[in-house]
mmCIF file of C-alpha atoms (C1' of nucleotides) in Angstrom:
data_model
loop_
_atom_site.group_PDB
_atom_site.id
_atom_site.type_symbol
_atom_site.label_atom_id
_atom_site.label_comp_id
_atom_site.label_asym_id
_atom_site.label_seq_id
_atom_site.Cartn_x
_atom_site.Cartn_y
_atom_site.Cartn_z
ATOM 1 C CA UNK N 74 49.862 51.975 28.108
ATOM 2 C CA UNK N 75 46.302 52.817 26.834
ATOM 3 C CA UNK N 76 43.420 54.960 28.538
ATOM 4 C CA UNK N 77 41.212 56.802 26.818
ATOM 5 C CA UNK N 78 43.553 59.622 25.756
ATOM 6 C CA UNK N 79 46.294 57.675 24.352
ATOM 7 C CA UNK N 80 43.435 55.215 22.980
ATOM 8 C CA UNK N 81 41.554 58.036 21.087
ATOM 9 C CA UNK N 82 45.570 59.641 19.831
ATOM 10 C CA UNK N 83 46.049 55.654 18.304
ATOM 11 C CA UNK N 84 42.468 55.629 16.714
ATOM 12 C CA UNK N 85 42.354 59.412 15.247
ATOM 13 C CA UNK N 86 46.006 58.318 13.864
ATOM 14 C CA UNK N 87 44.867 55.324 11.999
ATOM 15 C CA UNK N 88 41.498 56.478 10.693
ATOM 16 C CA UNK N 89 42.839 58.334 7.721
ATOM 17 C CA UNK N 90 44.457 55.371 6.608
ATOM 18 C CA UNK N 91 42.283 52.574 7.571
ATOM 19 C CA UNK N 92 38.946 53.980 7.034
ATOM 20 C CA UNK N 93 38.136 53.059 3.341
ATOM 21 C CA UNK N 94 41.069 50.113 2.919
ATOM 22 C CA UNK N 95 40.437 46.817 1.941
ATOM 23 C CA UNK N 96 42.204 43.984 3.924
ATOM 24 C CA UNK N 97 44.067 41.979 1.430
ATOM 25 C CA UNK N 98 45.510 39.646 3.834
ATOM 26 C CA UNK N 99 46.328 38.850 7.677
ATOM 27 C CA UNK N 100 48.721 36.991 9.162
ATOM 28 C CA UNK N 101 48.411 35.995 12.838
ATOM 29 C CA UNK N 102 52.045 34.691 14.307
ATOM 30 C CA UNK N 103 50.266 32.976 17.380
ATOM 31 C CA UNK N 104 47.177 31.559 18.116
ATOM 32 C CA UNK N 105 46.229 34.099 20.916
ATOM 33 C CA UNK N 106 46.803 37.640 22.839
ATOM 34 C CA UNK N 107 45.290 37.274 26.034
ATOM 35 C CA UNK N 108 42.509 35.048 24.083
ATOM 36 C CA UNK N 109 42.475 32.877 21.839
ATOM 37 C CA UNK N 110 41.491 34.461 18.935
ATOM 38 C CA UNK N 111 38.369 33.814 17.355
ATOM 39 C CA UNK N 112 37.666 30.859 14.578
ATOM 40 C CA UNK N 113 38.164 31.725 11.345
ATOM 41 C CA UNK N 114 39.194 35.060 12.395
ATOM 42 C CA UNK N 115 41.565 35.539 9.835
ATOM 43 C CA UNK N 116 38.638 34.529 6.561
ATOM 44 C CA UNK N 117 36.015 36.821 8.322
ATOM 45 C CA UNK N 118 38.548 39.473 7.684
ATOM 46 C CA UNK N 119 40.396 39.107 4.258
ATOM 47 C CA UNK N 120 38.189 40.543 1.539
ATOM 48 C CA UNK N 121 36.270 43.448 4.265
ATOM 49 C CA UNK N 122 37.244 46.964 3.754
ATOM 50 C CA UNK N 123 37.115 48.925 6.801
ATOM 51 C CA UNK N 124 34.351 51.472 6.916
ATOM 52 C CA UNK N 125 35.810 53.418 10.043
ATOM 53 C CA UNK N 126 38.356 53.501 13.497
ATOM 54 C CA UNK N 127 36.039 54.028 16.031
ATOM 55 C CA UNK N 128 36.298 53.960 19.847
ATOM 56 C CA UNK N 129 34.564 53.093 22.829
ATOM 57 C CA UNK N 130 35.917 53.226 26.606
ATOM 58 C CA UNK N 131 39.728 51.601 25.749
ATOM 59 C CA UNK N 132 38.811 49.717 22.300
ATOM 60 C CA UNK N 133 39.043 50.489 19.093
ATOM 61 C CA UNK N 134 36.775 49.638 16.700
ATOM 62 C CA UNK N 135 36.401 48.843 13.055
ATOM 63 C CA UNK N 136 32.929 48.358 11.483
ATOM 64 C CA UNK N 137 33.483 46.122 8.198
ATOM 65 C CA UNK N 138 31.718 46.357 5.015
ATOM 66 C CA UNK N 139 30.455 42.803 5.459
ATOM 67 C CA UNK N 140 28.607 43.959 9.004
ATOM 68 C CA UNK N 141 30.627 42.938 11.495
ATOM 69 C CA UNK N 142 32.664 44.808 13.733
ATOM 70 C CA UNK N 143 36.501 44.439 14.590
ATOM 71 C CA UNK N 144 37.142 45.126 17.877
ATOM 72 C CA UNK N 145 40.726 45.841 19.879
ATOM 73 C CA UNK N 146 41.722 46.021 23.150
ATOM 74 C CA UNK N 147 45.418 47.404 23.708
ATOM 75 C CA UNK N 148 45.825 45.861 27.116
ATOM 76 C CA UNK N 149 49.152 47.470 28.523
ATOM 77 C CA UNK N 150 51.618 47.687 25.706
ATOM 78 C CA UNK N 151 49.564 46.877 22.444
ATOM 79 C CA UNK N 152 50.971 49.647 19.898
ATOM 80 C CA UNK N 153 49.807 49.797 16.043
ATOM 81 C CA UNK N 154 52.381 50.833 13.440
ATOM 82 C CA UNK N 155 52.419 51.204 9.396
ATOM 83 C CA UNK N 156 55.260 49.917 7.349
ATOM 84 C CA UNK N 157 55.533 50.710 3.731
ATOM 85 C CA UNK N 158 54.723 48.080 1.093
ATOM 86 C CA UNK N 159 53.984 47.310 -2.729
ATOM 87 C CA UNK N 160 52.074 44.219 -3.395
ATOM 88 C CA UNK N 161 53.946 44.227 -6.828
ATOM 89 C CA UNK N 162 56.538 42.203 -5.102
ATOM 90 C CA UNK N 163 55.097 39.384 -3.008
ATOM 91 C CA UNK N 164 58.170 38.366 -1.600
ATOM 92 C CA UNK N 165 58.005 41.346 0.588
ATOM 93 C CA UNK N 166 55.475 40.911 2.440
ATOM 94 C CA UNK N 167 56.406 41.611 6.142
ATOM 95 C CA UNK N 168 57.239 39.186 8.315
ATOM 96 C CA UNK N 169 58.715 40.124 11.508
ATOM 97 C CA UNK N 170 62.711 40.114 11.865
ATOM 98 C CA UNK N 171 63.754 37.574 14.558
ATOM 99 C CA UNK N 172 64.322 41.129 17.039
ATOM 100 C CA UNK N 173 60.832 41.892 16.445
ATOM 101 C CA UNK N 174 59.107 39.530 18.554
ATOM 102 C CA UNK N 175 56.110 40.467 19.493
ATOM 103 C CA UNK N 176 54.843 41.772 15.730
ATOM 104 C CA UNK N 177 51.675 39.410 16.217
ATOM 105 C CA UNK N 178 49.186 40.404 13.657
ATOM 106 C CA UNK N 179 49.731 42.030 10.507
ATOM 107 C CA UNK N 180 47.289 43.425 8.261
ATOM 108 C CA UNK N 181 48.055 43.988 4.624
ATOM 109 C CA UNK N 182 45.747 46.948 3.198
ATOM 110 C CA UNK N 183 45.006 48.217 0.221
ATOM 111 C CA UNK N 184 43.976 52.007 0.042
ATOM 112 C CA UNK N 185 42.148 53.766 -2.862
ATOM 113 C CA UNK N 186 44.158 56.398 -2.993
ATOM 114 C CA UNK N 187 46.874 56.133 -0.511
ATOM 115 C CA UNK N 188 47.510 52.207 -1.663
ATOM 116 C CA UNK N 189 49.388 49.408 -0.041
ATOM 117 C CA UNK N 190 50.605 49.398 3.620
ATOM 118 C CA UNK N 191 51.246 46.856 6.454
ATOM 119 C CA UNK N 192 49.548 47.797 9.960
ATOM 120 C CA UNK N 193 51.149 45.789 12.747
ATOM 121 C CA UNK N 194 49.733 45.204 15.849
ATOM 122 C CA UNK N 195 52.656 44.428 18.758
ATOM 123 C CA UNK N 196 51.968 43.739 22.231
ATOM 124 C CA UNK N 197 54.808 42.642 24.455
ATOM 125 C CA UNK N 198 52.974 41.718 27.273
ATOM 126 C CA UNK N 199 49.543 40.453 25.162
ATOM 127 C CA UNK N 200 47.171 41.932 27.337
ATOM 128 C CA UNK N 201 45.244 42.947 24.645
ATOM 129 C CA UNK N 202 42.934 40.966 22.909
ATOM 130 C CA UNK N 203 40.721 40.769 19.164
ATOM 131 C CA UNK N 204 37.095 40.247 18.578
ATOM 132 C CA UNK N 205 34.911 39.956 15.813
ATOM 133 C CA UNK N 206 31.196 40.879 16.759
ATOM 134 C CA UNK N 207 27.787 41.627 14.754
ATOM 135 C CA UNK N 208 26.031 44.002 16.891
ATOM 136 C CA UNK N 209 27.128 45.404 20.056
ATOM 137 C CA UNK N 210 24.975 43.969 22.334
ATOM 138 C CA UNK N 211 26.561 40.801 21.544
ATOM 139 C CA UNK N 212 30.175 41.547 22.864
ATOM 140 C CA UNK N 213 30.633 40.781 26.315
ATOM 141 C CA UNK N 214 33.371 43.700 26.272
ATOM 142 C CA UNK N 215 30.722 46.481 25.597
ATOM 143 C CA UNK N 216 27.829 44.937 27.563
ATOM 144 C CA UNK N 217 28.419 46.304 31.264
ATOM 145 C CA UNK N 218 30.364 49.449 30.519
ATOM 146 C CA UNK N 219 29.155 52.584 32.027
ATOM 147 C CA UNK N 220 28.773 56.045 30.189
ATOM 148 C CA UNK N 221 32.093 57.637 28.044
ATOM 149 C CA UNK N 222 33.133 60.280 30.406
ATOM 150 C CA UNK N 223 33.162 63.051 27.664
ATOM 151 C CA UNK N 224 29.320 62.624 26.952
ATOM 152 C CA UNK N 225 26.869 63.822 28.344
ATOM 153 C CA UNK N 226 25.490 60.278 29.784
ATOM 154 C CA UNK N 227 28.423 61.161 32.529
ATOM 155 C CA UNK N 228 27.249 63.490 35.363
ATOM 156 C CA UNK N 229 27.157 64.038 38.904
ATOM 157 C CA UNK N 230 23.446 62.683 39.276
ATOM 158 C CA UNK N 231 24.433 59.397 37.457
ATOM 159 C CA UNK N 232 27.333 59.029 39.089
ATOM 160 C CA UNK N 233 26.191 59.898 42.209
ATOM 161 C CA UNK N 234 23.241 56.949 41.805
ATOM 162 C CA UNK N 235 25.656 54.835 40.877
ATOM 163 C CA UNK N 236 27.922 54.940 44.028
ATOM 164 C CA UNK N 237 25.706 55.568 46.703
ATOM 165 C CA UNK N 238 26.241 53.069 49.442
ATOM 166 C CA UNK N 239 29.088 51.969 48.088
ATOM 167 C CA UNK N 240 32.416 51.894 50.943
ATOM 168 C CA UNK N 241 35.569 51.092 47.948
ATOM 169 C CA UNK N 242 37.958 53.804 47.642
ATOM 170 C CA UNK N 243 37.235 56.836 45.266
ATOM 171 C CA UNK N 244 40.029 55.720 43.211
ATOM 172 C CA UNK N 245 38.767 52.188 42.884
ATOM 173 C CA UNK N 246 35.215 53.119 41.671
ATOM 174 C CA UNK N 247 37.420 55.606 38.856
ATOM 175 C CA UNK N 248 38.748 52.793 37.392
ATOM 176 C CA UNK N 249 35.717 50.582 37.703
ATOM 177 C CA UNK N 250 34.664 50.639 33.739
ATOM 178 C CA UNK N 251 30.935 49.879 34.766
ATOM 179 C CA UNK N 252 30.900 53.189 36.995
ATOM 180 C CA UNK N 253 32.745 55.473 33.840
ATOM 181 C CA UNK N 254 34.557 54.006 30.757
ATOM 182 C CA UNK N 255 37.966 55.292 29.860
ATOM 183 C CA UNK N 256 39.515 55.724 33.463
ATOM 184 C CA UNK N 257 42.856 53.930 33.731
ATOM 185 C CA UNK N 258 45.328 54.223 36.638
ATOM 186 C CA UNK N 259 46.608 57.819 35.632
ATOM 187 C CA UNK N 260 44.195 59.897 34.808
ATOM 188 C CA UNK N 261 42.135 58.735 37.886
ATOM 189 C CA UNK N 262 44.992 60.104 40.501
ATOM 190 C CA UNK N 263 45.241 63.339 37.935
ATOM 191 C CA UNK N 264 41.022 63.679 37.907
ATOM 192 C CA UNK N 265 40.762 63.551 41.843
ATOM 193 C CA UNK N 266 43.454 65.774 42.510
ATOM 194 C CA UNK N 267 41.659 68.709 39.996
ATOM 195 C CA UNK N 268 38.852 67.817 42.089
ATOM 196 C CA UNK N 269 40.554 68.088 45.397
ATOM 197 C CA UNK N 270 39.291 64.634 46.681
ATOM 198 C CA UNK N 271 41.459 61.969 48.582
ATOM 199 C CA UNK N 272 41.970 58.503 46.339
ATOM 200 C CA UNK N 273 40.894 56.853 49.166
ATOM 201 C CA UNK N 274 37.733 58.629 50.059
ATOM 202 C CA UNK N 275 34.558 56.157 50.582
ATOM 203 C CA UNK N 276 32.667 56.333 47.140
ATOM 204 C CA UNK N 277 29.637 57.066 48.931
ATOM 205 C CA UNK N 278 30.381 59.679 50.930
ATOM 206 C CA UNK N 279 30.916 62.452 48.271
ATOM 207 C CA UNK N 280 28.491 64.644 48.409
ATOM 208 C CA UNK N 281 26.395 66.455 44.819
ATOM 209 C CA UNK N 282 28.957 69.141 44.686
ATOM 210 C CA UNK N 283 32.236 67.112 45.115
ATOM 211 C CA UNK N 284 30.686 65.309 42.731
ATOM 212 C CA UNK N 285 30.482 68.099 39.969
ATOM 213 C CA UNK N 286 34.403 68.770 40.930
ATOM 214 C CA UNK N 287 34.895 65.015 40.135
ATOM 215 C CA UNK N 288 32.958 65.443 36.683
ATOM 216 C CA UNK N 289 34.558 68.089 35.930
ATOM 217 C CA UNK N 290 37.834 66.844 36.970
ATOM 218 C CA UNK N 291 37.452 63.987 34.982
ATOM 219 C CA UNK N 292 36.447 65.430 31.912
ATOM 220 C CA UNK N 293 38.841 68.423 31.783
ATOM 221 C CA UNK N 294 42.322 66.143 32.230
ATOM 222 C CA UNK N 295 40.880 63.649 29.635
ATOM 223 C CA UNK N 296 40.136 66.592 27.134
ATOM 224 C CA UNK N 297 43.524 68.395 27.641
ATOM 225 C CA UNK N 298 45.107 64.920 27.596
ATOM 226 C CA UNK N 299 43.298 64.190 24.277
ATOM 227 C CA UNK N 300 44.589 67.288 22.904
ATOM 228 C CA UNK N 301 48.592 66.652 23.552
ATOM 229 C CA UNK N 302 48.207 63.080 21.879
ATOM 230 C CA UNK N 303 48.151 61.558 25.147
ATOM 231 C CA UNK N 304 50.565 60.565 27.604
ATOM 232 C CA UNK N 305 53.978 58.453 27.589
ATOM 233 C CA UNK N 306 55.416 56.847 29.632
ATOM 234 C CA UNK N 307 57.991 54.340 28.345
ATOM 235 C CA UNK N 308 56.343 52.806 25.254
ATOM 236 C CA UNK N 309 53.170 54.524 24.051
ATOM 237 C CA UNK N 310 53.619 55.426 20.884
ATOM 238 C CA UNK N 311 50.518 56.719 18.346
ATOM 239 C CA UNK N 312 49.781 55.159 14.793
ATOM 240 C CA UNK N 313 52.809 57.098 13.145
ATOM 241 C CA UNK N 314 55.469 56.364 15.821
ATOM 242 C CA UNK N 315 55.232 59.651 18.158
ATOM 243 C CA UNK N 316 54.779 60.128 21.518
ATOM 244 C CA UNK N 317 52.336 61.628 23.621
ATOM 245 C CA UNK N 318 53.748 64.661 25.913
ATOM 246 C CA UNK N 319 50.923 64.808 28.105
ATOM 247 C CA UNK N 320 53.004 63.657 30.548
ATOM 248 C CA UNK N 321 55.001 66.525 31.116
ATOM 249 C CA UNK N 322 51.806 67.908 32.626
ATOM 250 C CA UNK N 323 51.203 65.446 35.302
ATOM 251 C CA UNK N 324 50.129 67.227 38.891
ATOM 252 C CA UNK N 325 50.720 63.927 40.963
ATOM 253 C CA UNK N 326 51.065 60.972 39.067
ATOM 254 C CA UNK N 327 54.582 59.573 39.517
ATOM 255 C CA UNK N 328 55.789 62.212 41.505
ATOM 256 C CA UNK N 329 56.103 61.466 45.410
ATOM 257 C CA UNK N 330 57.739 63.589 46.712
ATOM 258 C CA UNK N 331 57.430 66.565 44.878
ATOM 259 C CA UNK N 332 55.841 70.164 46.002
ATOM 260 C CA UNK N 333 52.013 69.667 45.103
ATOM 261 C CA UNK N 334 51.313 72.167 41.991
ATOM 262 C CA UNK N 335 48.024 73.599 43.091
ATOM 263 C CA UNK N 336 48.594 77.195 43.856
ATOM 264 C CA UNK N 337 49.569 78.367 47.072
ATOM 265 C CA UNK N 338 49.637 74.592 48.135
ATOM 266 C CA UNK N 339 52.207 73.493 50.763
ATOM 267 C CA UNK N 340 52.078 69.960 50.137
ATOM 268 C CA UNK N 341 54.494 67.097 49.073
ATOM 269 C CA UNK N 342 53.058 64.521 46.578
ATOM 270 C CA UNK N 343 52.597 60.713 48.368
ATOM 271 C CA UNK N 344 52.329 57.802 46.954
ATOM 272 C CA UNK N 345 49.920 54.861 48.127
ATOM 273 C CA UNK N 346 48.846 51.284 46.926
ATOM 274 C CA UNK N 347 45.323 50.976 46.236
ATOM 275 C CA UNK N 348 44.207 47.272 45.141
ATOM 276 C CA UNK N 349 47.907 46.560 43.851
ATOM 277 C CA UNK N 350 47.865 49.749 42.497
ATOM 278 C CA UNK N 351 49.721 53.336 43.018
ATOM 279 C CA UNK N 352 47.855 55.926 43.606
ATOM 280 C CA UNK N 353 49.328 59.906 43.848
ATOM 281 C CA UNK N 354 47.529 62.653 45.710
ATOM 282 C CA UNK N 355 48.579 65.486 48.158
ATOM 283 C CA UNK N 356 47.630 65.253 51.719
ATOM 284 C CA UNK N 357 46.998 68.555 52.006
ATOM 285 C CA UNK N 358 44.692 70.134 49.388
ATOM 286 C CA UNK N 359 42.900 66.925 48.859
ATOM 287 C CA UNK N 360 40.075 65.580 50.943
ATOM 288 C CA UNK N 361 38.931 62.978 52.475
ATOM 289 C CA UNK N 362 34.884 62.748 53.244
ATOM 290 C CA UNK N 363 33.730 65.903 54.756
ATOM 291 C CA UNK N 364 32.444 66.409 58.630
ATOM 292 C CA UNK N 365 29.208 67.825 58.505
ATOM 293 C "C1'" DC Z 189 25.605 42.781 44.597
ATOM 294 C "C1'" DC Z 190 30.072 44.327 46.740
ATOM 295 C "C1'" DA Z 191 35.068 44.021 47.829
ATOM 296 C "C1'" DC Z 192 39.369 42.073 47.493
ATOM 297 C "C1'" DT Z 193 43.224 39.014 45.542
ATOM 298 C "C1'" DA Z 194 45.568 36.552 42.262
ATOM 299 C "C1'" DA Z 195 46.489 35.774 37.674
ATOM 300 C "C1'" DC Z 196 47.720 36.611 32.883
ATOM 301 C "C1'" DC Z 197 53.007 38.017 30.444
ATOM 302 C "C1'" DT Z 198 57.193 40.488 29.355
ATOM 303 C "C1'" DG Z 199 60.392 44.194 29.934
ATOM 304 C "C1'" DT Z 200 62.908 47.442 32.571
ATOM 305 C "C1'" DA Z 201 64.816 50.001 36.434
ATOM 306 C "C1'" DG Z 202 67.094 49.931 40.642
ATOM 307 C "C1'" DG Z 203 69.642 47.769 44.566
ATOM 308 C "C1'" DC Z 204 73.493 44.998 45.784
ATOM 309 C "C1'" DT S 1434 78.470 42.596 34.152
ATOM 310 C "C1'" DG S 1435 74.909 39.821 36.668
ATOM 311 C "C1'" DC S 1436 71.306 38.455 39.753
ATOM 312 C "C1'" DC S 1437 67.221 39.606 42.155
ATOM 313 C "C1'" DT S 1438 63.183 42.198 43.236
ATOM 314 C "C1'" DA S 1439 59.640 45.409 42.402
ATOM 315 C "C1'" DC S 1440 56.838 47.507 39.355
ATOM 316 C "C1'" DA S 1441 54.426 48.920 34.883
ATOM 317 C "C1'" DG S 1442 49.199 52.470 31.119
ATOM 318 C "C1'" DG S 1443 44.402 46.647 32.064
ATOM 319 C "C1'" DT S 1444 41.073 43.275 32.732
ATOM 320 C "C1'" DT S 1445 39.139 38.820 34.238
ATOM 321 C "C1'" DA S 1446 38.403 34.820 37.290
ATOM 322 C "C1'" DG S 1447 37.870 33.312 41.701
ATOM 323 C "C1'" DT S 1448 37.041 33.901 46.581
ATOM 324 C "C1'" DG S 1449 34.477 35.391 50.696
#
DNA sequence: CCACTAACCTGTAGGC
DNA sequence: TGCCTACAGGTTAGTG
């Protein structure tokens, strides 16, 4: 589901509601996500309020009053979701119906002034995965990730130094989170074909000013995508239940065989599999390294 | 360090 | 309807 688009739609959605709630109580239905999660996971949370939904790369994260950090991946189908709820009646606290399977984690807040809600995190697939750290440096999730792409950190001299030499595929390097945080498996094909550049173009071989294109690429589908609440597919869905329509403005992903959109471009969208992956591009108005 | 594969897990779409 | 295969927004562990 998540890149950084439809990441940043989930955490702008919750942060009016989150930031400033106390956690009254959490209830985890299994032991683990993709990890176990952490000891006493649930006691280092009842009792914080949450200061603020923050992001960085693909997680979400939520500093606590008592100074450590929540932190949540989404993996490919994690979703958050409120459901209405009075603590005046215990009995209703929420517990998933038996068709709601994959409700794993449900926080019961308290809000000064909006009050009581549920926030339940689902994940069919439980790639996604919970952490509880005290400073940064000590996640292993943050440690090795390379600059947000929206920042300024992110630019064709950086990212220039930090493929040179290297032979992997364009597309590869994209979604390499230690090169540029963020990148998933769409927005990589959409970024290289703004910037006219084959997917399967040797990272080294792109010169300062393909480069800039690639920057630039990069950082103008992630803004617009940002802006229409991200994309969706089959499941995304933001904090209060909508979905995303920047899919309706795909160039090339999930469309072989359909006219390439760049103007006064004659070619057909093809599809190829890059490290298990599909990648999108057209033949034609992207390129491969150039022949000096 | 780099490059590649398999693995994690479930749901869904498409072919027959 | 059912069975089977391929594939899906991500990341890590293991190999060479």
């Amino acid at each position: 589901m998540p890149e950084l688009p439809e990441v940043e739609t989930v955490r702008a959605g919750l942060a009016p509601y989150v930031e400033g709630a106390h956690i009254h109580k959490v209830t985890l239905n299994r032991p683990n996500l993709r990890f176990a999660f952490p000891d006493d996971f649930v006691a280092q949370l009842e009792g914080q309020t949450i200061l603020k939904a923050a992001r960085r790369a693909k997680y979400l994260l939520f500093p606590l009053s008592g100074g450590k950090t929540l932190l949540s991946h989404l993996g490919m189908t994690g979703s958050y979701r409120f459901i209405e709820f009075s603590y005046k009646d215990p009995s209703r606290y929420y517990e998933p119906p038996p068709g709601e399977k994959h409700d794993h984690v449900i926080f019961g807040l308290r809000h000064p002034s909006l009050g009581d809600m549920h926030l339940v995190y689902a994940d069919a697939r439980r790639f996604g995965f919970m952490e509880l750290f005290l400073r940064e440096e000590d996640s292993p999730f943050l440690a090795d990730l390379g600059p947000e792409p929206l920042s300024n950190a992110f630019n064709a001299a950086q990212l220039g130094a930090r493929l040179a030499g290297r032979k992997s595929p364009i597309k590869a390097s994209l979604l390499d989170q230690r090169v540029v945080a963020g990148i998933g498996n769409i927005y990589a094909s959409e970024a290289l074909h703004r910037a006219h550049i084959r997917p399967d173009c040797p990272s080294g071989a792109l010169e300062p000013s393909r480069l800039e294109d690639l920057v630039f690429g990069v950082r103008q589908v992630l803004v617009e995508a940002v802006e229409a609440g991200g994309s969706t597919l089959r499941d995304f869905r933001n904090a209060e239940g909508g979905a995303g329509y920047f899919q309706h403005r795909f160039s090339v992903y999930d469309r072989e065989g359909e006219p390439c959109p760049t103007p006064l471009c004659t070619g057909t969208i093809e599809r190829i599999v890059q490290s298990g992956r599909s990648s999108f591009f057209c033949p034609v108005c992207q390129k491969g390294p150039s022949q000096a």
